Coordinates of C-alpha atoms in Angstrom, one line a residue:
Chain H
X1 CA 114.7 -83.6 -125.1
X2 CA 115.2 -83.9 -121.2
X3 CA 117.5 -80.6 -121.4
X4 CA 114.0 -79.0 -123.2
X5 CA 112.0 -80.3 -120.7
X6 CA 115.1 -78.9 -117.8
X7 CA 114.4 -75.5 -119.9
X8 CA 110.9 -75.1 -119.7
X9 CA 110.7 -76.1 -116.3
X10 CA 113.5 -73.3 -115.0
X11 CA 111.7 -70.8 -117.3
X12 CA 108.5 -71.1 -115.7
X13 CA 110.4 -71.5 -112.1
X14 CA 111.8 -67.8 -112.9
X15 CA 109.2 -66.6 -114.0
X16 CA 107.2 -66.9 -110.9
X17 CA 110.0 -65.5 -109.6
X18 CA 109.4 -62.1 -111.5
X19 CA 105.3 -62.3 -110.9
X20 CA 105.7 -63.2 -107.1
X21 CA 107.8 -60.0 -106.6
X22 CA 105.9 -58.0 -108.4
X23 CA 102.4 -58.5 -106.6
X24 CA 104.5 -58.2 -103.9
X25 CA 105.5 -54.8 -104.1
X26 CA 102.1 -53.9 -105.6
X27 CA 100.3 -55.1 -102.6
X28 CA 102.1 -53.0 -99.8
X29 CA 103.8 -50.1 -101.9
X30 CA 100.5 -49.1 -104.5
X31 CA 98.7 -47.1 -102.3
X32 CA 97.5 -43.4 -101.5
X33 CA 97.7 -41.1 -99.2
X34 CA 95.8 -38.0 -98.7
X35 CA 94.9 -34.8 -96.5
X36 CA 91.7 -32.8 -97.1
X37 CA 89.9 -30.1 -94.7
X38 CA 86.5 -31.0 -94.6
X39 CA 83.8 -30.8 -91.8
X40 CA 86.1 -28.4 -90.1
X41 CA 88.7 -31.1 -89.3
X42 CA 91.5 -32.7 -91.2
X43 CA 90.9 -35.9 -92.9
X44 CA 94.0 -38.2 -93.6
X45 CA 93.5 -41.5 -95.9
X46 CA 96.3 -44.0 -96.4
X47 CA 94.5 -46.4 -98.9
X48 CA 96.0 -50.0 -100.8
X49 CA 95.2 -51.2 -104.0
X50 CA 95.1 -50.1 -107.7
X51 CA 92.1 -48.4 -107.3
X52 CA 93.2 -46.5 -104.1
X53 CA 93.0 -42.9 -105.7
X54 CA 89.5 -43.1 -107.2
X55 CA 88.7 -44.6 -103.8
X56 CA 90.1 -42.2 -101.7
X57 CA 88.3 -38.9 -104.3
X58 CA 85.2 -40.7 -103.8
X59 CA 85.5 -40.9 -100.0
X60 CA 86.4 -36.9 -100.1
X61 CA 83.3 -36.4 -102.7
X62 CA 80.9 -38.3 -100.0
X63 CA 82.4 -36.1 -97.1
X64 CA 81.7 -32.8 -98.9
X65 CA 78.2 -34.3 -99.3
X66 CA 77.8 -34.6 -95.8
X67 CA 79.6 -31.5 -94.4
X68 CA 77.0 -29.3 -96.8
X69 CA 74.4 -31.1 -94.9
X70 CA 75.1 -31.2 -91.3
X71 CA 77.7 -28.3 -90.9
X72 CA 76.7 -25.6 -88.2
X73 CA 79.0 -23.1 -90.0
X74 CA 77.7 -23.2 -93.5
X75 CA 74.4 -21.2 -93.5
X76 CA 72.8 -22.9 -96.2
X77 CA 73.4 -26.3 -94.7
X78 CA 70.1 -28.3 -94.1
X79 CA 71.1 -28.1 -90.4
X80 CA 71.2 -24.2 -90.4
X81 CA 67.9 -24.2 -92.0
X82 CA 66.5 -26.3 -89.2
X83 CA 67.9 -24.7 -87.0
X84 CA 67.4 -21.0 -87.8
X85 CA 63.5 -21.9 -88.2
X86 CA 63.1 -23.9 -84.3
X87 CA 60.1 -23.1 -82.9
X88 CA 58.2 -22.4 -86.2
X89 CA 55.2 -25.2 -87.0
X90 CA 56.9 -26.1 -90.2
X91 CA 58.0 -29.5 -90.6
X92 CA 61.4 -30.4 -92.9
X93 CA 61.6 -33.3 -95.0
X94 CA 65.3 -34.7 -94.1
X95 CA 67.2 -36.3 -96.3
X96 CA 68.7 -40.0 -95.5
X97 CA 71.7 -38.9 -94.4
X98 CA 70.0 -36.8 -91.7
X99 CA 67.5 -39.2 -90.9
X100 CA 70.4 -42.0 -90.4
X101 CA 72.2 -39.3 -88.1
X102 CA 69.4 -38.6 -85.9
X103 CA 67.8 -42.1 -85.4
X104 CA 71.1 -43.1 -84.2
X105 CA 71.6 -40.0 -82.1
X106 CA 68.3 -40.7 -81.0
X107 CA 69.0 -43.7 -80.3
X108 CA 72.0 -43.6 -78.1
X109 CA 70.2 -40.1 -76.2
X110 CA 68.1 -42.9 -74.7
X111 CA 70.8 -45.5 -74.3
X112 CA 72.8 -42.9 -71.9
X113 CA 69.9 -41.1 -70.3
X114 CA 70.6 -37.9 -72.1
X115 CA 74.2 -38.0 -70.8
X116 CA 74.3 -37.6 -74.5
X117 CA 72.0 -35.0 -76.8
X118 CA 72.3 -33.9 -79.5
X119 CA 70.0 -30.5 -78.2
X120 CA 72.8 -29.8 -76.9
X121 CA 73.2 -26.7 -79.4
X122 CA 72.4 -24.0 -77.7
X123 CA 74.8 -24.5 -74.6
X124 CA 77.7 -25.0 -77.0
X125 CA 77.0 -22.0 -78.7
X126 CA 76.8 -20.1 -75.8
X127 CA 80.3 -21.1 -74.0
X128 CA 81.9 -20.7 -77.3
X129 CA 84.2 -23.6 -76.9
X130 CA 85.2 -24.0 -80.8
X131 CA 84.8 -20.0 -81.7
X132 CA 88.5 -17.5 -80.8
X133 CA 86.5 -16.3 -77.6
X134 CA 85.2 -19.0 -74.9
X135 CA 83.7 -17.7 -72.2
X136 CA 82.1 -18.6 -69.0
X137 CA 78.4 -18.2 -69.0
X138 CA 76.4 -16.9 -65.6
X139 CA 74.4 -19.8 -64.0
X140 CA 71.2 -18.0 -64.8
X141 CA 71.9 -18.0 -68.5
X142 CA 72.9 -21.5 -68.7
X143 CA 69.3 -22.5 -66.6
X144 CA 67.6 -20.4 -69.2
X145 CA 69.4 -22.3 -72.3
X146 CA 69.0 -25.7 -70.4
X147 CA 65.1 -25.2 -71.0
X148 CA 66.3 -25.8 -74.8
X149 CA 68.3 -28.7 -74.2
X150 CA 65.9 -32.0 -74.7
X151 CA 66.2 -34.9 -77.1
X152 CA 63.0 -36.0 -76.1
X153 CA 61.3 -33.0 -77.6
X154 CA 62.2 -33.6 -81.0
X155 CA 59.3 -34.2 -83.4
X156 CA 60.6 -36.6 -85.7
X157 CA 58.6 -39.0 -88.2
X158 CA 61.0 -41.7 -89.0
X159 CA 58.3 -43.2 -91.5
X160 CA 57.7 -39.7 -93.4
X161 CA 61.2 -38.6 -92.3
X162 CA 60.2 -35.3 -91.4
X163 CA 61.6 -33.2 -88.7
X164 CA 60.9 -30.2 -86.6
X165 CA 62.0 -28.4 -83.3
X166 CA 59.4 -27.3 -81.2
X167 CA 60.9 -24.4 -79.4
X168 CA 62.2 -20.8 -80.4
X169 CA 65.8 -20.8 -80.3
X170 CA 66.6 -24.7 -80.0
X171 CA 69.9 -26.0 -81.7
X172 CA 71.1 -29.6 -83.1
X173 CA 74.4 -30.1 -82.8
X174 CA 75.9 -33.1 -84.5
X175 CA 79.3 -32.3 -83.4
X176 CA 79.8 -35.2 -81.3
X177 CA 78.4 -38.2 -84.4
X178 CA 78.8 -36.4 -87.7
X179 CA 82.3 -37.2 -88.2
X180 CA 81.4 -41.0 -86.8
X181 CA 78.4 -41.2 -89.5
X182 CA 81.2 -40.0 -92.1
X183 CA 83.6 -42.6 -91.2
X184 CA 81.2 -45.2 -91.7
X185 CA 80.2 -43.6 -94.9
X186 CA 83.7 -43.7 -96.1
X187 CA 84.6 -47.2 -95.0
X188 CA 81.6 -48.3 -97.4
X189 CA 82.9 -46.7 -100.1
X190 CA 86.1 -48.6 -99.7
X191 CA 84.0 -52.2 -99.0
X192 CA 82.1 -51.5 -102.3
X193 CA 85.7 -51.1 -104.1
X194 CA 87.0 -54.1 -102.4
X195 CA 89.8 -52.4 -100.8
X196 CA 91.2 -54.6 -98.6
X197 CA 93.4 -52.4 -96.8
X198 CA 93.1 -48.8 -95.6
X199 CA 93.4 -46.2 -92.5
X200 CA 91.2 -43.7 -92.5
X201 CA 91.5 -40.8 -89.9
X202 CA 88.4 -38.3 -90.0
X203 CA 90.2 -35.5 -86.9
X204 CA 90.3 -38.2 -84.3
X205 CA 87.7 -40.7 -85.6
X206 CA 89.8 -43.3 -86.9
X207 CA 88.7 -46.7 -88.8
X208 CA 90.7 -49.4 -90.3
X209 CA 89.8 -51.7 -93.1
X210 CA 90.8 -55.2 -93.2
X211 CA 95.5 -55.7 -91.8
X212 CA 98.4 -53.8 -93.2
X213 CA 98.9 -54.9 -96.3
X214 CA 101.5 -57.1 -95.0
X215 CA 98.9 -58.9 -92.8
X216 CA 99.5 -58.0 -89.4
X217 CA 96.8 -55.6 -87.8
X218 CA 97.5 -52.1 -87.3
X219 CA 98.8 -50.4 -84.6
X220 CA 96.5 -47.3 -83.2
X221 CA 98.2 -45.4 -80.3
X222 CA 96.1 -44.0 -77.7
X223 CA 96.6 -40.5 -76.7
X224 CA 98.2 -40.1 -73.4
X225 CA 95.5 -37.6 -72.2
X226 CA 98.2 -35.5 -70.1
X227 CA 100.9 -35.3 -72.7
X228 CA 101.7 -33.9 -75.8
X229 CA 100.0 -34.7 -79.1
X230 CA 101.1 -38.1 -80.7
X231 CA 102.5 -38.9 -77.8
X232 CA 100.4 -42.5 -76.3
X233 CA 100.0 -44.6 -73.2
X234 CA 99.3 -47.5 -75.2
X235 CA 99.2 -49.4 -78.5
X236 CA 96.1 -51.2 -79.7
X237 CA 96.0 -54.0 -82.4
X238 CA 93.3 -53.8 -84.8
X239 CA 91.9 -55.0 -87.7
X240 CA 88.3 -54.2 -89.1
X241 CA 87.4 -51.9 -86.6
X242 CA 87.1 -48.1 -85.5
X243 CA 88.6 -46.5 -82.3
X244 CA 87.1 -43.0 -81.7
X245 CA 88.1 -41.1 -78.2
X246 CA 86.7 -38.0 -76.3
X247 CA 89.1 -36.1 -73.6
X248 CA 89.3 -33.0 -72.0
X249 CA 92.3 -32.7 -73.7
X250 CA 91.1 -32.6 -77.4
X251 CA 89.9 -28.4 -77.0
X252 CA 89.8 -26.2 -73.5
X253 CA 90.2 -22.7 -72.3
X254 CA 91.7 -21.4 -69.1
X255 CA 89.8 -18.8 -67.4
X256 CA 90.8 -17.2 -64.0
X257 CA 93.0 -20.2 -63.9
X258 CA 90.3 -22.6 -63.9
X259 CA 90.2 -25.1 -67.2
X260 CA 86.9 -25.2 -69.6
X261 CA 86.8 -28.5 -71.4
X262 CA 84.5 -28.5 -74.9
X263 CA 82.4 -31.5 -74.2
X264 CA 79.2 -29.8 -72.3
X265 CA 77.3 -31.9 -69.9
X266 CA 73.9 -31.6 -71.3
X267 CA 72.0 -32.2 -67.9
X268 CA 74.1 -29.6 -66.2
X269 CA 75.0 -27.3 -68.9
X270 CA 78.5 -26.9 -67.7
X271 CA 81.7 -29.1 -69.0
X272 CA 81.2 -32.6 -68.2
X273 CA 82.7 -33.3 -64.7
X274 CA 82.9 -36.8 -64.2
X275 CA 85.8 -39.1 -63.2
X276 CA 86.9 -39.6 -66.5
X277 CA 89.4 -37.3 -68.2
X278 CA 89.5 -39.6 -71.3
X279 CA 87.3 -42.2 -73.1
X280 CA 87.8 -44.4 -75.9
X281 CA 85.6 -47.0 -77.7
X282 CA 86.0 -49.7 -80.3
X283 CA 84.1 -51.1 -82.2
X284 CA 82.7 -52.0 -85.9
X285 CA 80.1 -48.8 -86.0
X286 CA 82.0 -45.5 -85.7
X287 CA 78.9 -43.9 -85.7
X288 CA 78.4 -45.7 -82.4
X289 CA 82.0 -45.5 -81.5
X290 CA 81.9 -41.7 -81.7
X291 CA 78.3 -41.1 -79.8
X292 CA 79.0 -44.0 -77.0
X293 CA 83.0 -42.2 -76.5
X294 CA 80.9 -38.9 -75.6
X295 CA 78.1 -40.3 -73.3
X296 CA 80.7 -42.7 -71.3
X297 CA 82.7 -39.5 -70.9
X298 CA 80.0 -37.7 -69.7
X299 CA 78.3 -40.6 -67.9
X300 CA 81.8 -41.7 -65.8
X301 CA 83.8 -45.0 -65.3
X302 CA 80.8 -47.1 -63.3
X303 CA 78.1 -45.8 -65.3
X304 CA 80.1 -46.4 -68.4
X305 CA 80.9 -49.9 -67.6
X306 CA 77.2 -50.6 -66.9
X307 CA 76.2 -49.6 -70.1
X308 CA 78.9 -51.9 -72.6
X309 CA 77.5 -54.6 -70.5
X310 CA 74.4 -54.0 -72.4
X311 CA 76.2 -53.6 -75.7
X312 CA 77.7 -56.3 -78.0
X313 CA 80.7 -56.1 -79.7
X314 CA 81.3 -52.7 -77.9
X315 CA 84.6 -52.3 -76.2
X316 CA 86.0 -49.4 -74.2
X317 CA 89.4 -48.0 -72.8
X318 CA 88.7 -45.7 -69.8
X319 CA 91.1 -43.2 -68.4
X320 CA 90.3 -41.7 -65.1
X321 CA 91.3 -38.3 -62.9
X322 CA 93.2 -40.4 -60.6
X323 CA 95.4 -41.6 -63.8
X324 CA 94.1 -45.2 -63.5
X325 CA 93.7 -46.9 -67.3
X326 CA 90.4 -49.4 -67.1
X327 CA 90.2 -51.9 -70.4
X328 CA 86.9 -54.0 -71.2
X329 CA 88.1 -57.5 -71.2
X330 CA 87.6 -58.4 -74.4
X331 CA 90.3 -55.7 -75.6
X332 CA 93.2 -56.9 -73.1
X333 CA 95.0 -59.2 -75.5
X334 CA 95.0 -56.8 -78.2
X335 CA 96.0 -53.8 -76.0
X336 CA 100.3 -53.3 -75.0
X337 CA 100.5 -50.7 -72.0
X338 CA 103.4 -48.8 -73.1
X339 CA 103.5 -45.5 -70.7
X340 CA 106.5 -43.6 -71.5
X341 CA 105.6 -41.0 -68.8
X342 CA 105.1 -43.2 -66.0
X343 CA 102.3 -41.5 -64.8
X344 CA 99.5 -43.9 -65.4
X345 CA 98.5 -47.5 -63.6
X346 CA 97.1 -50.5 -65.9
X347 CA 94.2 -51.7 -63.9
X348 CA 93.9 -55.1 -65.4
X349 CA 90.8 -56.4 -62.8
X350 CA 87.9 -55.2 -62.8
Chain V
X1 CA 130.3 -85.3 -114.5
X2 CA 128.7 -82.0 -115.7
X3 CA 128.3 -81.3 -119.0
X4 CA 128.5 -78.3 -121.3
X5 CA 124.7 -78.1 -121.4
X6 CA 124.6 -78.5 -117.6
X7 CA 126.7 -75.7 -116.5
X8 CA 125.2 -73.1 -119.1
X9 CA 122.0 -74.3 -117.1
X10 CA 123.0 -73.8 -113.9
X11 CA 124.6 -70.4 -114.7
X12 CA 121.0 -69.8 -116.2
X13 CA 119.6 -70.8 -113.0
X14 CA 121.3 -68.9 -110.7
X15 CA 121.5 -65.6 -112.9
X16 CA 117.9 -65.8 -113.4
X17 CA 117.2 -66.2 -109.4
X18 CA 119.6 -63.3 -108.5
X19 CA 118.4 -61.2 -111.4
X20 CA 114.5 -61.7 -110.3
X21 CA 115.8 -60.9 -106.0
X22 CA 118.0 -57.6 -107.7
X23 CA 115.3 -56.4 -110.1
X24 CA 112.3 -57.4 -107.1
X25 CA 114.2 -55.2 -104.3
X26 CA 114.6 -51.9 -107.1
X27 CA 110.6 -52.5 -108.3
X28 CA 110.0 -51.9 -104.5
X29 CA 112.1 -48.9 -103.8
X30 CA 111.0 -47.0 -106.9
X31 CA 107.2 -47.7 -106.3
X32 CA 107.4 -46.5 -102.7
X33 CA 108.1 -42.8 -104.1
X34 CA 105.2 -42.7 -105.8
X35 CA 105.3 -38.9 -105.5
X36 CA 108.9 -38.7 -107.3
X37 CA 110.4 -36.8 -104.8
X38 CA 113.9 -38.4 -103.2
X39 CA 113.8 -39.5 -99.8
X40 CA 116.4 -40.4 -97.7
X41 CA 115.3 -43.8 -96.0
X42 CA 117.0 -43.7 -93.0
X43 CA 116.0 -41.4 -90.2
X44 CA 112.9 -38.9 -89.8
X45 CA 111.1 -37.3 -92.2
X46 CA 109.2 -34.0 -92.1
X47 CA 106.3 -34.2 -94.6
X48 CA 104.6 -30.0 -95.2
X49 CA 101.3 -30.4 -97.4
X50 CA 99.4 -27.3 -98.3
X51 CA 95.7 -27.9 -99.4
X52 CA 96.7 -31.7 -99.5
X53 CA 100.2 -30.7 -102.1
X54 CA 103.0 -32.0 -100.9
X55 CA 105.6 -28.4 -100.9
X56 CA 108.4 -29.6 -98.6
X57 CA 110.2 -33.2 -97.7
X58 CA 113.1 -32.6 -95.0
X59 CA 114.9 -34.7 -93.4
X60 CA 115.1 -34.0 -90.5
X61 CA 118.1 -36.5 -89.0
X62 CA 120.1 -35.2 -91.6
X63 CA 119.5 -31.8 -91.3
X64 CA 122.1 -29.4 -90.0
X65 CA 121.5 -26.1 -90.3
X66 CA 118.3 -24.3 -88.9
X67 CA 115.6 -24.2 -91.8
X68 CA 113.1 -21.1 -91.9
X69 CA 110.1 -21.8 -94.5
X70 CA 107.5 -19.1 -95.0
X71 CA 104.5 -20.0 -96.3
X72 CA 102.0 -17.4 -97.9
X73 CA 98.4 -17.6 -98.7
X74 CA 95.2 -15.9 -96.4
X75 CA 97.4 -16.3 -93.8
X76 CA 101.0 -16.2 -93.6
X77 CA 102.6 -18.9 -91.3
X78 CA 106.3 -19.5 -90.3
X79 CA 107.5 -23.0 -89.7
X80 CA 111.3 -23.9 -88.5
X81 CA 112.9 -27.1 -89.2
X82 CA 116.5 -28.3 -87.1
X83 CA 118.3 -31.1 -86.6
X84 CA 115.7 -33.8 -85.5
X85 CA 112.6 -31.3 -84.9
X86 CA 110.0 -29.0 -86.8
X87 CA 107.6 -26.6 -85.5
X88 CA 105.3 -23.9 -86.6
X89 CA 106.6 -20.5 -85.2
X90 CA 104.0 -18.0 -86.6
X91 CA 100.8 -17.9 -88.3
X92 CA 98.6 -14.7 -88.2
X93 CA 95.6 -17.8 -88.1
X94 CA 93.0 -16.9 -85.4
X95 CA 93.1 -19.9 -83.4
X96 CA 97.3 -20.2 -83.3
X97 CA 96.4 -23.7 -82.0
X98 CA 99.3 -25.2 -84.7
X99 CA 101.8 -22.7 -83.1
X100 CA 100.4 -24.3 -79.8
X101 CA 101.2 -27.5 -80.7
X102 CA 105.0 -27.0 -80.2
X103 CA 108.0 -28.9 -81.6
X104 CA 107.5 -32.4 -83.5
X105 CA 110.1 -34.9 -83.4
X106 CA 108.5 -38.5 -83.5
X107 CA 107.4 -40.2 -86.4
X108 CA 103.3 -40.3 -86.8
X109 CA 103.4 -37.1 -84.7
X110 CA 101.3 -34.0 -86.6
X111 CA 100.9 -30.5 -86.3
X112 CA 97.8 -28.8 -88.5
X113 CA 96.7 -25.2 -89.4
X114 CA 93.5 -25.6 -90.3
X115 CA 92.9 -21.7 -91.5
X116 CA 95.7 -21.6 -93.3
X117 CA 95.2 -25.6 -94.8
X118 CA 99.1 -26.6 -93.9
X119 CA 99.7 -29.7 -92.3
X120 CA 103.5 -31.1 -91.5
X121 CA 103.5 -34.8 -90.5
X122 CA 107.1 -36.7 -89.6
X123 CA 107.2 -40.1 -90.8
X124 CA 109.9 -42.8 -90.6
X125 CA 109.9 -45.1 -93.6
X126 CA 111.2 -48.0 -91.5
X127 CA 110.2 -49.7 -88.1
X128 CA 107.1 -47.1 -87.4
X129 CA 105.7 -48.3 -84.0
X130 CA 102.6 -47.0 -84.9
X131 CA 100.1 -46.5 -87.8
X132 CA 98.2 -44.0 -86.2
X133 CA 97.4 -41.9 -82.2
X134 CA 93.8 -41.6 -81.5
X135 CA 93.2 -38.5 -80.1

């Protein structure tokens, strides 16, 4: 009778043995992991759980969603459409997607004082930054195009959510928040599944849901802005949060040995020229993270630093000409200066 | 004193406890190659994925020889594997920024043809530093 009782007892005791190890292994090994090229960028998903591959071809069903609406290189896009018909006194009813893009880029136009705008179109077009031939446009052209460039004269009914732009040959360009707005898109879809774990990498826009699935945050690695790709001046540990940076780095030209950075200032209509060659933000909105990394960049270290003040739960990493790495405060503890090239100075004041 | 019933417990015990830590460590190494292919555990790995299918694993510590992989499609691109690095050496792609990119030899580091939809990635299965560089 006590030797049964012994049995029973052990049996039970191994068992758990057995079911321990196995939710175990399912927790950190059952995941997915997948490239896609959408939205003219490459979109990597490492995803946990059972239900990690319906997840992840959800998350690449949404994107597709969005890339047919806001892409500036599909001509049937709604973008295009509004675009291609600027000027004209017809008004566009927008979908919700659109509408959520352009409040927020509304939004954040005012926040920075039109160091970010999303008008920005026809500059962008013009220096050819992301087509095979940049070029350097005369002063007098870019004066004429800066006429186009003005958030403020967008005629937008957020109650009808219609939308129109009221002069010929005026261009949205959501290049520098579409990507943010899709991140966010694809983090819900992974909330709504209850995936507890995932890294999701939209070209440079990345957001992590929830730790590792062994429970310690995850490491994001910040680009070294003067080295090669991959390689970083610093790791960051994060959980439940989106880090989103813009550099000089990310796409340039060299003409008559001068370098053309991509990110247009849209008050001067030439690439942004502040002290800053690299900005990074983190936060819970990457729709935020990936409009506010643009306009700091643009706007400059003190400027920059004026503007989180305003913001909550907004948090920056600032990398200026000089080579001198600025950190918000809150971010210190979760931030390890690791600078292989020895090139950079941690300013930890200030 | 121990009994007969005693020691064909214990031996119960203890071949029940090693059995569950054996058959635990195997359930974990099968299910991390989910994708079937063998992988060698220790060292760098060089991941190549057209259109998101996976068409080469190297491993690159091991690797001795200089490895020339053509890959057709649109474009046609190039990409040379030796010992500890990868690169892509030609692609008739507009842009060329993949061939820009240059040699790859730490883990997390990646190099992408968007034109041509190849990607290689390196990845070490062990002791990664990093999940992931912001760029």
């Amino acid at each position: 009778m006590k030797n049964n009782r012994i049995l029973i007892f052990l049996f039970f005791l191994i068992a758990s043995f057995y079911l321990n190890g196995c939710s175990k292994s399912n927790e950190s090994n059952n995941y997915v992991e997948k490239e896609s090229f959408q939205m003219g960028t490459i979109i990597s998903q490492k995803i946990y759980g059972s239900n990690a591959e319906s997840s992840a071809n959800k998350i690449i069903k949404r994107l597709n969603s969005i890339e047919e609406n806001m892409s500036l290189n599909i001509n049937t896009s709604t973008l295009s459409w509004i675009n291609t018909n600027s000027g004209e006194s017809q008004v566009f009813h927008v979908n919700d997607d659109i509408y959520n893009v352009l409040s927020a880029a509304k939004h954040f136009s005012e926040l920075s004082q039109g160091a970010f705008d999303i008008t920005v179109g026809p500059l962008v077009k013009e220096w050819g930054v992301f087509t095979d031939d940049p070029h350097v446009p005369t002063q007098s052209r870019i004066n004429e195009l800066l006429k186009l460039v003005n958030y403020k004269s967008i005629e937008f009914d957020p109650e009808k959510k219609t939308f129109r732009l009221p002069i010929k040959g005026q261009m949205i360009d959501f290049g520098a928040i579409a990507k943010g707005y899709a991140a966010d898109e694809a983090v819900k879809i992974c909330r709504k599944d209850g995936i507890k774990s995932a890294y999701i990498n939209l070209g440079g826009n990345v957001y992590v849901v929830g730790n590792k699935p062994d429970n310690t945050p995850w490491k994001i690695g910040i680009q070294n802005p003067r080295a090669a790709d991959g390689k970083y001046i610093g790791i960051l540990r994060i959980s439940d949060k989106t880090v989103v940076t813009s550099g000089d780095y990310e796409r340039f030209f060299v003409k008559n040995g001068v370098r053309y950075h991509h990110i247009i200032d849209p008050r001067t209509g030439w690439p942004s020229n502040s002290d800053l060659i690299s900005s990074t933000i983190v936060t819970d909105s990457s729709i935020s993270a990936d409009a506010l990394s643009t306009a700091t960049f643009v706007m400059g270290l003190n400027k920059s630093k004026e503007l989180l003040k305003k913001l909550h739960g907004v948090d920056a990493i600032f990398i200026t000409k000089d080579k001198k790495v600025y950190i918000t405060e809150n971010l210190r503890r979760y931030f390890d200066f690791q600078d292989e090239s020895g090139e950079f100075t941690y300013v930890e004041k200030g | 004193m121990l009994k007969k019933g005693d020691i064909i417990l214990l031996l119960v015990i203890v071949l029940g406890i090693l059995s569950a830590v054996f058959f635990g460590r195997e359930d974990a190494v099968s299910l991390s190659n989910t994708s079937g292919i063998p992988v060698d555990n220790i060292g760098i790995t060089a991941i190549i994925k057209k259109n998101d299918k996976v068409i080469r694993r190297i491993n690159l510590t091991s690797l001795n020889k200089r490895e020339v992989i053509n890959i057709s499609g649109v474009h046609k691109a190039t990409i040379v594997a030796e010992k500890n690095r990868i690169c892509f050496l030609e692609s008739d792609c507009p842009d060329k920024i993949c061939v820009k990119t240059g040699w790859l030899s730490q883990p997390g580091e990646i190099a992408v043809c968007l034109p041509n939809k190849i990607i290689i990635k390196l990845e070490q299965d062990k002791n990664q530093n990093v999940d992931g560089v912001v760029k």
